[in-house]
């Protein structure tokens, strides 16, 4: 299985590093053009700035092919800005106009709802099906999942709050496993996508 990382903006190198560590000898593909997307069987959408990534997706000609791959059921793991771009609905928030979204995750989200950069934090996340201790959640200007629709399932929580959902083969996380040095979530996703 060939795995790609959308490489337009954001914490791309961190995802590439995690994937290279988990599957040595199978280099992950940075995806910046439609031809590169066509090569991969699964995709990671990094954290970053969702409005910038949305603009670059349109400028690079990747928006429509990515929308098609999502419809076809490609496995995708999206973190933070990635989750925002996949949400069914974005609520108006403090951070100005929202980007367009793919609607592949049946969730309602508000951007930057935990506060500004200086209010970023780390805290334990309980993930269903993850062996070992709670996951170290890194939250940076994180989106809040306000509600989960009937087509999506919550599978990661911080206290009572949902911070990770899945909808078919698409996963969305409000936090950044690629910045935690803990690759258990990447591994869980890869193991399922490889099945
Ligand atoms: N606040 C960013 C946005 O709205 C997301 C932050 C992140 O990916 N760490 O796009």
Coordinates of N, CA and C and ligand atoms in Angstrom, one line a residue:
X1 N 0.8 -1.2 0.0 CA 0.0 0.0 0.0 C 0.9 1.2 0.0
X2 N 0.6 2.2 -0.9 CA 1.3 3.4 -1.0 C 0.5 4.5 -0.2
X3 N 1.3 5.2 0.7 CA 0.6 6.2 1.6 C 1.2 7.5 1.2
X4 N 0.3 8.5 1.1 CA 0.7 9.9 0.8 C 0.4 10.8 1.9
X5 N 1.1 12.0 1.9 CA 0.8 13.1 2.8 C 0.6 14.3 2.0
X6 N -0.6 14.9 2.1 CA -0.9 16.1 1.4 C 0.2 17.2 1.8
X7 N 0.9 17.6 0.7 CA 2.1 18.4 1.0 C 2.0 19.8 0.4
X8 N 1.0 20.6 0.9 CA 0.8 21.9 0.4 C 1.3 23.0 1.4
X9 N 1.0 22.7 2.7 CA 1.3 23.6 3.8 C 1.1 22.8 5.0
X10 N 1.8 23.2 6.1 CA 1.5 22.6 7.4 C 2.6 21.6 7.8
X11 N 2.2 20.8 8.8 CA 3.3 19.9 9.4 C 3.4 18.6 8.6
X12 N 3.8 18.8 7.4 CA 4.0 17.7 6.4 C 5.2 16.8 6.8
X13 N 6.4 17.4 7.1 CA 7.6 16.6 7.4 C 7.4 15.7 8.6
X14 N 6.6 16.2 9.6 CA 6.3 15.4 10.8 C 5.5 14.1 10.5
X15 N 4.5 14.2 9.6 CA 3.8 13.0 9.2 C 4.7 12.1 8.4
X16 N 5.5 12.7 7.5 CA 6.4 11.9 6.7 C 7.3 11.1 7.6
X17 N 7.9 11.7 8.6 CA 8.8 11.1 9.5 C 8.1 9.9 10.3
X18 N 6.9 10.2 10.7 CA 6.2 9.1 11.5 C 6.0 7.9 10.6
X19 N 5.6 8.2 9.3 CA 5.3 7.1 8.4 C 6.5 6.3 8.0
X20 N 7.6 7.1 7.8 CA 8.9 6.4 7.4 C 9.4 5.5 8.6
X21 N 9.1 6.0 9.8 CA 9.6 5.2 11.0 C 8.7 3.9 11.1
X22 N 7.4 4.0 10.8 CA 6.6 2.8 11.0 C 6.7 1.8 9.9
X23 N 7.0 2.3 8.6 CA 7.1 1.3 7.5 C 8.4 1.6 6.8
X24 N 9.6 1.2 7.5 CA 10.9 1.4 6.8 C 10.9 0.7 5.5
X25 N 11.5 1.4 4.5 CA 11.6 0.7 3.2 C 10.4 1.0 2.3
X26 N 9.4 1.7 2.9 CA 8.2 2.0 2.0 C 8.0 3.5 2.2
X27 N 8.7 4.3 1.4 CA 8.7 5.8 1.6 C 7.3 6.3 1.3
X28 N 6.8 7.1 2.2 CA 5.6 7.8 2.0 C 5.7 8.9 0.9
X29 N 4.6 9.2 0.1 CA 4.7 10.1 -1.0 C 4.2 11.5 -0.6
X30 N 5.0 12.5 -0.7 CA 4.4 13.9 -0.6 C 3.5 14.2 -1.7
X31 N 2.2 14.5 -1.5 CA 1.3 14.8 -2.6 C 1.0 16.3 -2.8
X32 N 1.5 16.8 -3.9 CA 1.3 18.2 -4.2 C 0.6 18.4 -5.5
X33 N 0.5 17.3 -6.3 CA -0.1 17.4 -7.6 C -1.1 16.3 -7.9
X34 N -2.0 16.4 -8.8 CA -3.0 15.4 -9.1 C -2.3 14.0 -9.4
X35 N -1.2 14.0 -10.2 CA -0.6 12.8 -10.5 C -0.1 12.0 -9.3
X36 N 0.4 12.8 -8.3 CA 0.8 12.1 -7.1 C -0.3 11.6 -6.3
X37 N -1.4 12.3 -6.3 CA -2.6 11.7 -5.6 C -3.1 10.4 -6.2
X38 N -3.0 10.3 -7.5 CA -3.4 9.1 -8.2 C -2.6 7.9 -7.9
X39 N -1.4 8.1 -7.4 CA -0.4 7.0 -7.0 C -0.7 6.4 -5.7
X40 N -1.4 7.1 -4.8 CA -1.5 6.6 -3.4 C -2.8 5.9 -3.1
X41 N -2.7 5.1 -2.1 CA -3.9 4.3 -1.7 C -4.6 4.8 -0.4
X42 N -3.8 5.7 0.3 CA -4.3 6.3 1.5 C -3.6 7.6 1.7
X43 N -4.3 8.5 2.4 CA -3.7 9.9 2.5 C -3.8 10.4 3.9
X44 N -2.8 11.2 4.3 CA -2.8 12.0 5.5 C -3.0 13.4 5.2
X45 N -3.9 14.1 5.9 CA -4.1 15.5 5.7 C -3.5 16.2 7.0
X46 N -2.5 17.0 6.8 CA -1.8 17.5 8.0 C -2.5 18.7 8.7
X47 N -2.0 19.1 9.9 CA -2.4 20.3 10.5 C -1.7 21.5 9.8
X48 N -2.2 22.7 10.0 CA -1.6 23.8 9.4 C -2.7 24.9 9.4
X49 N -2.8 25.6 8.3 CA -3.8 26.7 8.2 C -4.9 26.3 7.2
X50 N -6.1 26.0 7.6 CA -7.1 25.4 6.7 C -7.4 26.3 5.5
X51 N -7.5 27.6 5.7 CA -7.8 28.5 4.6 C -6.7 28.4 3.6
X52 N -5.4 28.4 4.0 CA -4.3 28.3 3.1 C -4.3 27.0 2.3
X53 N -4.5 25.9 3.1 CA -4.5 24.6 2.4 C -5.6 24.5 1.4
X54 N -6.8 25.1 1.7 CA -8.0 25.0 0.8 C -7.6 25.8 -0.5
X55 N -7.0 26.9 -0.3 CA -6.6 27.7 -1.5 C -5.6 27.0 -2.4
X56 N -4.6 26.4 -1.7 CA -3.6 25.7 -2.5 C -4.2 24.4 -3.1
X57 N -5.2 23.8 -2.5 CA -5.8 22.6 -3.1 C -6.5 23.0 -4.4
X58 N -7.1 24.2 -4.4 CA -7.8 24.7 -5.6 C -6.7 25.1 -6.7
X59 N -5.7 25.8 -6.3 CA -4.7 26.3 -7.2 C -3.9 25.1 -7.9
X60 N -3.7 24.0 -7.1 CA -2.9 22.9 -7.6 C -3.8 22.0 -8.4
X61 N -5.1 22.2 -8.5 CA -5.9 21.3 -9.2 C -6.2 20.0 -8.5
X62 N -5.9 20.0 -7.2 CA -6.1 18.8 -6.4 C -7.5 18.7 -5.8
X63 N -8.3 19.8 -5.7 CA -9.5 19.8 -5.0 C -10.5 18.7 -5.6
X64 N -10.7 18.8 -6.9 CA -11.7 17.8 -7.5 C -11.3 16.4 -7.4
X65 N -10.0 16.1 -7.8 CA -9.6 14.7 -7.6 C -9.6 14.2 -6.2
X66 N -9.3 15.0 -5.2 CA -9.4 14.6 -3.8 C -10.8 14.4 -3.4
X67 N -11.8 15.2 -3.9 CA -13.2 15.0 -3.6 C -13.6 13.7 -4.1
X68 N -13.2 13.3 -5.3 CA -13.6 12.1 -5.9 C -13.0 10.9 -5.1
X69 N -11.7 11.0 -4.7 CA -11.1 9.9 -4.0 C -11.9 9.7 -2.6
X70 N -12.3 10.8 -2.0 CA -13.0 10.7 -0.8 C -14.3 10.0 -1.0
X71 N -15.0 10.3 -2.1 CA -16.3 9.7 -2.4 C -16.1 8.2 -2.7
X72 N -14.9 7.8 -3.3 CA -14.7 6.4 -3.6 C -14.3 5.6 -2.3
X73 N -14.1 6.3 -1.2 CA -13.8 5.6 0.0 C -12.3 5.4 0.4
X74 N -11.4 6.3 -0.2 CA -10.0 6.2 0.2 C -9.8 6.4 1.7
X75 N -9.0 5.6 2.3 CA -8.7 5.8 3.8 C -7.9 7.2 3.9
X76 N -8.4 8.0 4.8 CA -7.8 9.3 5.1 C -7.7 9.5 6.6
X77 N -6.5 10.0 7.0 CA -6.4 10.4 8.4 C -6.1 11.9 8.4
X78 N -7.0 12.7 9.0 CA -6.9 14.2 8.9 C -6.7 14.7 10.3
X79 N -5.7 15.6 10.5 CA -5.4 16.2 11.8 C -5.6 17.7 11.7
X80 N -6.4 18.1 12.7 CA -6.5 19.6 13.0 C -7.0 20.4 11.7
X81 N -6.2 21.1 11.0 CA -6.7 21.8 9.8 C -7.3 20.8 8.8
X82 N -6.7 19.6 8.8 CA -7.3 18.5 7.9 C -8.7 18.2 8.3
X83 N -8.9 18.0 9.6 CA -10.3 17.8 10.1 C -11.2 18.9 9.7
X84 N -10.8 20.1 9.8 CA -11.6 21.3 9.4 C -12.0 21.1 7.9
X85 N -11.1 20.8 7.1 CA -11.3 20.7 5.6 C -12.3 19.6 5.3
X86 N -12.4 18.6 6.1 CA -13.3 17.4 5.8 C -14.7 17.6 6.4
X87 N -14.9 18.5 7.3 CA -16.1 18.6 8.1 C -17.3 18.9 7.2
X88 N -18.5 18.4 7.6 CA -19.7 18.6 6.9 C -20.1 20.1 7.1
X89 N -19.9 20.6 8.3 CA -20.3 22.0 8.5 C -19.3 22.7 9.4
X90 N -19.0 24.0 9.0 CA -18.2 24.8 9.9 C -19.1 25.9 10.4
X91 N -19.0 26.1 11.7 CA -19.8 27.2 12.3 C -18.9 28.5 12.2
X92 N -19.6 29.7 12.2 CA -18.8 30.9 12.2 C -18.0 31.0 13.5
X93 N -16.8 31.5 13.4 CA -16.0 31.6 14.6 C -15.2 32.9 14.6
X94 N -14.2 32.9 15.6 CA -13.5 34.1 15.8 C -12.4 34.4 14.7
X95 N -12.2 33.4 13.8 CA -11.0 33.5 13.0 C -11.3 33.9 11.5
X96 N -12.4 34.7 11.3 CA -12.7 35.2 10.0 C -13.3 34.2 9.1
X97 N -13.4 34.4 7.8 CA -14.1 33.6 6.9 C -13.6 32.1 6.9
X98 N -14.5 31.2 6.8 CA -14.2 29.8 6.8 C -13.8 29.3 5.4
X99 N -13.0 28.3 5.3 CA -12.7 27.7 4.0 C -13.9 26.9 3.5
X100 N -13.9 26.5 2.2 CA -14.8 25.5 1.8 C -14.4 24.2 2.3
X101 N -15.3 23.2 2.4 CA -15.0 21.9 3.0 C -15.5 20.8 2.1
X102 N -14.9 19.6 2.3 CA -15.3 18.4 1.5 C -16.5 17.7 2.0
X103 N -16.8 17.9 3.3 CA -18.0 17.3 3.9 C -17.9 15.8 4.0
X104 N -16.7 15.2 4.1 CA -16.6 13.8 4.2 C -16.8 13.3 5.6
X105 N -16.7 14.2 6.6 CA -16.9 13.8 8.0 C -18.2 14.4 8.5
X106 N -19.1 13.6 9.0 CA -20.4 14.1 9.5 C -20.2 14.7 10.9
X107 N -19.6 15.9 10.9 CA -19.4 16.6 12.1 C -19.6 18.1 11.9
X108 N -19.9 18.8 13.0 CA -20.0 20.2 13.0 C -18.8 20.7 13.8
X109 N -18.1 21.7 13.3 CA -16.8 22.1 13.8 C -16.7 23.6 13.9
X110 N -16.1 24.1 15.0 CA -15.8 25.5 15.0 C -14.2 25.7 15.1
X111 N -13.7 26.4 14.2 CA -12.2 26.6 14.2 C -11.7 27.4 15.4
X112 N -10.5 27.2 15.8 CA -9.8 27.9 16.9 C -10.7 28.1 18.1
X113 N -11.5 27.1 18.4 CA -12.5 27.3 19.5 C -11.9 27.1 20.9
X114 N -10.7 26.6 21.0 CA -10.0 26.5 22.3 C -9.1 27.7 22.6
X115 N -9.2 28.7 21.7 CA -8.4 29.9 21.9 C -7.2 30.1 21.0
X116 N -6.4 31.1 21.2 CA -5.3 31.5 20.4 C -4.1 30.6 20.6
X117 N -3.1 30.9 19.8 CA -1.8 30.1 19.9 C -1.3 29.9 21.3
X118 N -1.4 31.0 22.1 CA -0.8 30.9 23.5 C -1.7 30.0 24.4
X119 N -2.9 29.7 23.9 CA -3.7 28.8 24.7 C -3.6 27.4 24.3
X120 N -2.7 27.1 23.4 CA -2.4 25.7 23.0 C -2.0 24.9 24.2
X121 N -2.3 23.6 24.2 CA -2.1 22.8 25.3 C -1.8 21.3 25.0
X122 N -1.3 20.6 25.9 CA -1.2 19.1 25.8 C -2.0 18.4 26.9
X123 N -2.6 17.4 26.5 CA -3.4 16.7 27.6 C -3.7 15.3 27.1
X124 N -4.0 14.4 28.1 CA -4.3 13.0 27.7 C -5.6 12.8 27.0
X125 N -5.6 11.9 26.0 CA -6.8 11.6 25.1 C -7.0 10.1 25.3
X126 N -8.3 9.8 25.5 CA -8.7 8.4 25.5 C -9.1 8.0 24.1
X127 N -8.5 7.0 23.6 CA -8.8 6.5 22.2 C -9.3 5.1 22.2
X128 N -10.5 4.9 21.7 CA -11.1 3.5 21.7 C -10.2 2.6 20.9
X129 N -9.9 1.4 21.4 CA -9.1 0.4 20.6 C -7.6 0.7 20.6
X130 N -7.1 1.7 21.4 CA -5.7 1.9 21.4 C -5.0 1.3 22.6
X131 N -4.1 0.3 22.4 CA -3.5 -0.3 23.5 C -2.5 0.7 24.3
X132 N -2.4 0.4 25.6 CA -1.4 1.2 26.3 C -2.1 2.4 27.0
X133 N -1.3 3.4 27.5 CA -1.8 4.5 28.2 C -2.5 5.5 27.4
X134 N -3.2 6.5 27.9 CA -3.9 7.5 27.1 C -2.9 8.2 26.2
X135 N -3.4 8.7 25.1 CA -2.6 9.3 24.0 C -2.3 10.7 24.4
X136 N -1.0 11.1 24.2 CA -0.6 12.5 24.5 C -1.2 13.5 23.4
X137 N -2.3 14.1 23.7 CA -2.9 15.0 22.7 C -2.2 16.4 22.7
X138 N -1.8 16.8 21.5 CA -1.2 18.1 21.3 C -2.2 19.0 20.6
X139 N -2.7 20.0 21.3 CA -3.8 20.9 20.7 C -3.2 22.2 20.4
X140 N -3.2 22.6 19.1 CA -2.7 23.9 18.7 C -3.7 24.7 17.9
X141 N -4.2 25.8 18.5 CA -5.3 26.5 17.9 C -6.3 25.5 17.3
X142 N -6.7 24.6 18.1 CA -7.5 23.4 17.7 C -8.9 23.8 17.3
X143 N -9.5 23.0 16.4 CA -10.9 23.1 16.1 C -11.7 22.3 17.2
X144 N -12.9 22.8 17.5 CA -13.7 22.0 18.5 C -14.8 21.3 17.7
X145 N -14.9 20.0 18.0 CA -16.0 19.2 17.4 C -17.3 19.5 18.2
X146 N -18.2 20.2 17.6 CA -19.4 20.7 18.4 C -20.4 19.6 18.4
X147 N -20.6 18.8 17.3 CA -21.5 17.7 17.4 C -21.1 16.7 16.3
X148 N -21.5 15.5 16.6 CA -21.2 14.3 15.7 C -22.5 13.8 15.1
X149 N -22.6 13.8 13.8 CA -23.8 13.4 13.1 C -23.9 11.9 13.1
X150 N -25.1 11.3 12.6 CA -25.3 9.9 12.6 C -24.4 9.0 11.8
X151 N -23.7 9.6 10.8 CA -22.8 8.8 9.9 C -21.4 8.7 10.5
X152 N -21.1 9.5 11.5 CA -19.8 9.5 12.1 C -19.8 8.9 13.5
X153 N -18.7 8.4 14.0 CA -18.6 7.8 15.3 C -17.5 8.5 16.0
X154 N -17.7 8.9 17.3 CA -16.7 9.4 18.1 C -15.8 8.3 18.6
X155 N -14.5 8.4 18.5 CA -13.6 7.3 19.0 C -12.5 7.9 19.9
X156 N -12.4 9.2 20.0 CA -11.3 9.8 20.9 C -11.9 10.9 21.7
X157 N -11.6 10.9 23.0 CA -12.2 11.9 23.9 C -11.2 12.5 24.8
X158 N -11.4 13.7 25.1 CA -10.7 14.4 26.2 C -11.7 14.8 27.3
X159 N -11.7 14.0 28.4 CA -12.8 14.2 29.3 C -14.1 13.8 28.6
X160 N -15.1 14.7 28.7 CA -16.4 14.4 28.1 C -16.4 14.8 26.6
X161 N -15.3 15.5 26.2 CA -15.4 16.1 24.9 C -14.8 15.2 23.8
X162 N -15.5 15.2 22.6 CA -15.1 14.4 21.5 C -13.9 15.1 20.8
X163 N -12.8 14.5 20.6 CA -11.7 15.1 19.9 C -11.2 14.2 18.7
X164 N -11.9 13.1 18.4 CA -11.6 12.3 17.3 C -12.8 11.5 16.8
X165 N -13.0 11.5 15.5 CA -14.2 10.8 14.9 C -13.8 10.0 13.7
X166 N -14.6 9.0 13.4 CA -14.4 8.3 12.1 C -15.7 8.3 11.4
X167 N -15.6 8.2 10.1 CA -16.8 8.2 9.2 C -16.4 7.3 8.0
X168 N -16.8 6.1 8.0 CA -16.3 5.1 7.1 C -14.8 5.0 7.3
X169 N -14.0 5.2 6.2 CA -12.5 5.0 6.3 C -11.8 6.3 6.5
X170 N -12.6 7.4 6.8 CA -12.0 8.7 7.1 C -12.0 9.0 8.6
X171 N -10.8 9.3 9.1 CA -10.6 9.7 10.5 C -10.3 11.2 10.6
X172 N -10.9 11.8 11.6 CA -10.5 13.2 11.8 C -10.2 13.4 13.3
X173 N -9.0 14.1 13.5 CA -8.5 14.3 14.9 C -8.3 15.8 15.1
X174 N -8.8 16.3 16.3 CA -8.6 17.8 16.6 C -7.2 18.1 17.0
X175 N -6.5 17.0 17.4 CA -5.1 17.2 17.9 C -4.1 16.7 16.9
X176 N -2.8 16.7 17.3 CA -1.7 16.5 16.3 C -0.9 15.2 16.7
X177 N -1.2 14.0 16.4 CA -0.4 12.9 16.8 C 1.0 13.0 16.1
X178 N 1.1 13.7 15.0 CA 2.4 13.8 14.3 C 3.4 14.6 15.1
X179 N 2.9 15.4 16.1 CA 3.8 16.2 16.9 C 4.1 15.7 18.2
X180 N 3.5 14.5 18.5 CA 3.6 13.9 19.9 C 4.8 13.0 20.1
X181 N 5.4 12.5 19.0 CA 6.4 11.5 19.1 C 5.8 10.1 19.4
X182 N 4.5 10.0 19.5 CA 3.8 8.7 19.7 C 3.1 8.3 18.5
X183 N 3.5 7.3 17.9 CA 3.0 6.9 16.5 C 1.9 5.8 16.6
X184 N 1.3 5.6 17.8 CA 0.3 4.6 17.9 C -1.0 4.8 17.1
X185 N -1.3 6.1 16.9 CA -2.5 6.4 16.1 C -2.3 6.2 14.6
X186 N -1.1 6.6 14.2 CA -0.7 6.4 12.8 C -0.7 4.9 12.5
X187 N -0.2 4.1 13.5 CA -0.1 2.7 13.3 C -1.5 2.0 13.2
X188 N -2.4 2.5 14.1 CA -3.7 2.0 14.2 C -4.4 2.2 12.8
X189 N -4.2 3.4 12.3 CA -4.9 3.8 11.0 C -4.3 3.0 9.9
X190 N -2.9 2.9 9.8 CA -2.3 2.1 8.8 C -2.7 0.7 8.8
X191 N -2.7 0.1 10.0 CA -3.1 -1.3 10.1 C -4.5 -1.6 9.5
X192 N -5.4 -0.6 9.8 CA -6.8 -0.8 9.3 C -6.8 -0.5 7.8
X193 N -6.1 0.5 7.3 CA -6.1 0.8 5.9 C -5.5 -0.3 5.0
X194 N -4.5 -1.0 5.6 CA -3.8 -2.1 4.9 C -4.7 -3.4 4.8
X195 N -5.8 -3.4 5.6 CA -6.6 -4.7 5.6 C -7.4 -4.8 4.3
Ligands
LIG1 N1 -6.5 27.1 13.4 C1 -6.1 26.4 12.2 C2 -7.2 26.6 11.2 O1 -8.2 27.1 11.4 C3 -5.8 24.9 12.5 C4 -4.7 24.8 13.4 C5 -3.9 23.5 13.3 O2 -4.0 22.8 12.3 N2 -3.1 23.3 14.3 O3 -6.9 26.2 10.1

